[in-house]
Short mmCIF file of C-alpha atoms in Angstrom, two decimals:
data_model
loop_
_atom_site.label_atom_id
_atom_site.label_comp_id
_atom_site.label_asym_id
_atom_site.label_seq_id
_atom_site.Cartn_x
_atom_site.Cartn_y
_atom_site.Cartn_z
CA UNK A 1360 134.30 132.94 78.46
CA UNK A 1361 133.17 134.69 81.66
CA UNK A 1362 131.58 138.12 81.42
CA UNK A 1363 133.77 140.85 82.87
CA UNK A 1364 132.43 143.24 85.46
CA UNK A 1365 132.75 146.12 82.98
CA UNK A 1366 130.83 144.23 80.29
CA UNK A 1367 128.10 143.31 82.77
CA UNK A 1368 127.82 146.91 83.92
CA UNK A 1369 127.53 148.07 80.30
CA UNK A 1370 124.81 145.51 79.62
CA UNK A 1371 122.95 146.48 82.80
CA UNK A 1372 123.12 150.15 81.81
CA UNK A 1373 121.84 149.42 78.33
CA UNK A 1374 119.02 147.32 79.77
CA UNK A 1375 118.02 150.12 82.15
CA UNK A 1376 118.00 152.62 79.30
CA UNK A 1377 115.83 150.40 77.12
CA UNK A 1378 113.36 149.78 79.94
CA UNK A 1379 113.21 153.49 80.76
CA UNK A 1380 112.80 154.40 77.09
CA UNK A 1381 109.99 151.92 76.63
CA UNK A 1382 108.17 153.43 79.59
CA UNK A 1383 108.69 157.05 78.51
CA UNK A 1384 107.81 156.43 74.85
CA UNK A 1385 104.67 154.52 75.82
CA UNK A 1386 103.58 157.09 78.39
CA UNK A 1387 104.41 160.31 76.56
CA UNK A 1388 105.00 159.38 72.93
CA UNK A 1389 108.25 159.87 71.07
CA UNK A 1390 107.85 163.64 70.83
CA UNK A 1391 106.94 164.00 74.49
CA UNK A 1392 109.69 161.78 75.88
CA UNK A 1393 112.91 163.56 76.81
CA UNK A 1394 116.40 162.15 77.10
CA UNK A 1395 116.68 163.82 80.50
CA UNK A 1396 113.66 161.90 81.77
CA UNK A 1397 114.90 158.65 80.22
CA UNK A 1398 118.32 159.03 81.86
CA UNK A 1399 116.69 159.94 85.18
CA UNK A 1400 114.37 156.93 85.10
CA UNK A 1401 117.28 154.66 84.16
CA UNK A 1402 119.38 156.17 86.98
CA UNK A 1403 122.27 156.93 84.63
CA UNK A 1404 123.97 160.09 83.44
CA UNK A 1405 123.30 161.68 80.07
CA UNK A 1406 126.89 160.81 79.19
CA UNK A 1407 126.19 157.14 79.82
CA UNK A 1408 123.08 157.37 77.67
CA UNK A 1409 125.03 158.88 74.76
CA UNK A 1410 127.73 156.23 75.19
CA UNK A 1411 125.15 153.57 74.28
CA UNK A 1412 122.78 155.47 71.98
CA UNK A 1413 123.68 158.34 69.69
CA UNK A 1414 120.27 160.02 69.96
CA UNK A 1415 116.62 159.54 70.83
CA UNK A 1416 115.85 157.96 67.46
CA UNK A 1417 118.45 155.25 68.13
CA UNK A 1418 116.72 154.50 71.42
CA UNK A 1419 113.37 154.24 69.67
CA UNK A 1420 114.83 151.88 67.08
CA UNK A 1421 116.26 149.62 69.79
CA UNK A 1422 112.94 149.53 71.65
CA UNK A 1423 111.11 148.91 68.37
CA UNK A 1424 113.31 145.90 67.63
CA UNK A 1425 112.75 144.48 71.11
CA UNK A 1426 108.99 144.85 70.83
CA UNK A 1427 108.93 143.22 67.40
CA UNK A 1428 111.10 140.34 68.61
CA UNK A 1429 108.75 139.79 71.54
CA UNK A 1430 105.74 139.70 69.22
CA UNK A 1431 107.52 137.36 66.80
CA UNK A 1432 108.25 134.98 69.68
CA UNK A 1433 104.57 134.96 70.67
CA UNK A 1434 103.51 134.29 67.09
CA UNK A 1435 106.02 131.46 66.72
CA UNK A 1436 104.83 129.88 69.97
CA UNK A 1437 101.22 130.04 68.74
CA UNK A 1438 102.19 128.47 65.41
CA UNK A 1439 104.14 125.68 67.11
CA UNK A 1440 101.15 124.90 69.34
CA UNK A 1441 98.66 124.87 66.46
CA UNK A 1442 99.44 121.48 64.97
CA UNK A 1443 100.41 120.57 61.43
CA UNK A 1444 97.50 121.82 59.31
CA UNK A 1445 98.58 124.88 57.35
CA UNK A 1446 95.40 126.93 57.71
CA UNK A 1447 95.23 126.22 61.44
CA UNK A 1448 98.79 127.47 61.77
CA UNK A 1449 98.04 130.58 59.72
CA UNK A 1450 94.91 131.36 61.75
CA UNK A 1451 96.89 130.92 64.98
CA UNK A 1452 99.56 133.28 63.67
CA UNK A 1453 96.98 135.93 62.79
CA UNK A 1454 95.31 135.68 66.19
CA UNK A 1455 98.59 135.80 68.11
CA UNK A 1456 99.89 138.76 66.12
CA UNK A 1457 96.70 140.79 66.39
CA UNK A 1458 96.45 140.04 70.13
CA UNK A 1459 100.03 141.18 70.68
CA UNK A 1460 99.72 144.23 68.44
CA UNK A 1461 96.70 145.41 70.44
CA UNK A 1462 98.97 146.07 73.42
CA UNK A 1463 98.95 149.85 74.09
CA UNK A 1464 102.74 150.04 74.36
CA UNK A 1465 103.20 148.25 71.05
CA UNK A 1466 100.60 150.43 69.38
CA UNK A 1467 102.05 153.69 70.65
CA UNK A 1468 105.67 152.91 69.83
CA UNK A 1469 105.60 150.55 66.84
CA UNK A 1470 102.41 151.53 65.04
CA UNK A 1471 102.01 155.21 65.84
CA UNK A 1472 105.40 156.81 66.45
CA UNK A 1473 108.03 154.62 64.81
CA UNK A 1474 106.90 155.02 61.18
CA UNK A 1475 107.45 158.76 61.32
CA UNK A 1476 110.77 158.49 63.15
CA UNK A 1477 112.42 155.51 61.47
CA UNK A 1478 110.94 156.01 58.03
CA UNK A 1479 109.18 153.47 55.86
CA UNK A 1480 112.32 151.89 54.40
CA UNK A 1481 114.10 151.27 57.70
CA UNK A 1482 110.94 150.12 59.46
CA UNK A 1483 110.14 147.65 56.72
CA UNK A 1484 113.73 146.41 56.70
CA UNK A 1485 113.59 145.73 60.43
CA UNK A 1486 110.24 143.97 60.07
CA UNK A 1487 111.63 141.74 57.34
CA UNK A 1488 114.75 140.91 59.35
CA UNK A 1489 112.61 139.89 62.32
CA UNK A 1490 109.47 138.37 60.82
CA UNK A 1491 109.95 137.43 57.19
CA UNK A 1492 111.38 133.95 57.80
CA UNK A 1493 108.39 133.15 60.01
CA UNK A 1494 105.98 134.15 57.26
CA UNK A 1495 108.00 132.26 54.64
CA UNK A 1496 107.59 129.11 56.74
CA UNK A 1497 103.81 129.65 56.80
CA UNK A 1498 103.70 130.16 53.03
CA UNK A 1499 105.65 126.94 52.59
CA UNK A 1500 103.10 125.19 54.84
CA UNK A 1501 100.30 126.51 52.64
CA UNK A 1502 102.06 125.30 49.52
CA UNK A 1503 102.67 121.88 51.07
CA UNK A 1504 98.96 121.51 51.87
CA UNK A 1505 97.86 122.71 48.43
CA UNK A 1506 96.51 126.12 49.40
CA UNK A 1507 98.89 127.86 47.02
CA UNK A 1508 100.45 126.59 43.84
CA UNK A 1509 104.03 125.44 43.52
CA UNK A 1510 104.60 128.25 41.02
CA UNK A 1511 103.85 131.01 43.55
CA UNK A 1512 107.11 132.77 44.55
CA UNK A 1513 107.36 132.04 48.27
CA UNK A 1514 109.44 135.03 49.33
CA UNK A 1515 107.32 137.51 47.39
CA UNK A 1516 104.14 136.00 48.81
CA UNK A 1517 105.62 136.28 52.31
CA UNK A 1518 106.54 139.93 51.77
CA UNK A 1519 103.01 140.71 50.59
CA UNK A 1520 101.37 138.91 53.52
CA UNK A 1521 103.69 140.51 56.06
CA UNK A 1522 102.80 143.94 54.68
CA UNK A 1523 99.09 143.09 54.68
CA UNK A 1524 99.09 141.83 58.26
CA UNK A 1525 101.00 144.92 59.38
CA UNK A 1526 98.45 147.11 57.60
CA UNK A 1527 95.58 145.44 59.48
CA UNK A 1528 97.37 146.04 62.80
CA UNK A 1529 98.00 149.66 61.82
CA UNK A 1530 94.36 150.16 60.84
CA UNK A 1531 93.17 148.63 64.11
CA UNK A 1532 95.47 150.91 66.10
CA UNK A 1533 93.85 153.97 64.51
CA UNK A 1534 90.29 152.64 64.45
CA UNK A 1535 87.33 153.66 66.59
CA UNK A 1536 86.35 149.98 66.58
CA UNK A 1537 89.59 147.94 66.69
CA UNK A 1538 87.80 144.62 67.16
CA UNK A 1539 85.72 145.12 64.01
CA UNK A 1540 88.79 146.25 62.06
CA UNK A 1541 90.72 143.19 63.18
CA UNK A 1542 87.79 140.92 62.33
CA UNK A 1543 87.41 142.45 58.87
CA UNK A 1544 91.14 142.29 58.24
CA UNK A 1545 91.37 138.64 59.24
CA UNK A 1546 88.43 137.80 56.99
CA UNK A 1547 90.06 139.54 54.03
CA UNK A 1548 93.41 137.83 54.62
CA UNK A 1549 91.83 134.38 54.83
CA UNK A 1550 89.72 135.14 51.76
CA UNK A 1551 92.87 136.05 49.82
CA UNK A 1552 94.46 132.74 50.80
CA UNK A 1553 91.33 130.88 49.71
CA UNK A 1554 91.34 132.77 46.42
CA UNK A 1555 94.94 131.77 45.79
CA UNK A 1556 93.99 128.17 46.57
CA UNK A 1557 91.14 128.23 44.06
CA UNK A 1558 93.38 129.78 41.42
CA UNK A 1559 95.99 127.08 42.01
CA UNK A 1560 93.33 124.36 41.72
CA UNK A 1561 92.02 125.84 38.46
CA UNK A 1562 95.50 125.67 36.93
CA UNK A 1563 95.94 121.99 37.70
CA UNK A 1564 95.45 119.67 34.70
#
């Protein structure tokens, strides 16, 4: 079904608002960004802005989702390029995520401002909707290759690892030495996986 001119205009307006919001939030932070400046940068009226987004928090949420989807796509591409070995895929996922989360725009919007605006529950819900299936697939890879036992609940393990990886990214964003924080976090995460592997091996008859 062809897109109508009105629908295309609405989509173009929404796209302009999201691009303008990303710029303003990254440059000035959520508190410092104004809807007037966002509308001006997007070359739309305030009325058009409110037609698409009820308030500034709704704009932040939409930008947050876009940024997280972009990062998830980069992580998936890294996993797909890493081959079949589970630990190689996990290491590639960690590296891709931490590289992407080091981007200043991502750090300012997702890691610094969004938690206080969206709240912990909504932010975690969005993260799960976007990234949990990807982590579940990695946990299933680890189970297939014997790094975790068949009795480990896959979804719970994925939730824990997603939270842990997010915590490392958050710590790096607030660290005076982000590279060291990332290195330490990666080491701890891989050590946890190895510990689960050893525990699974010890339970085997």
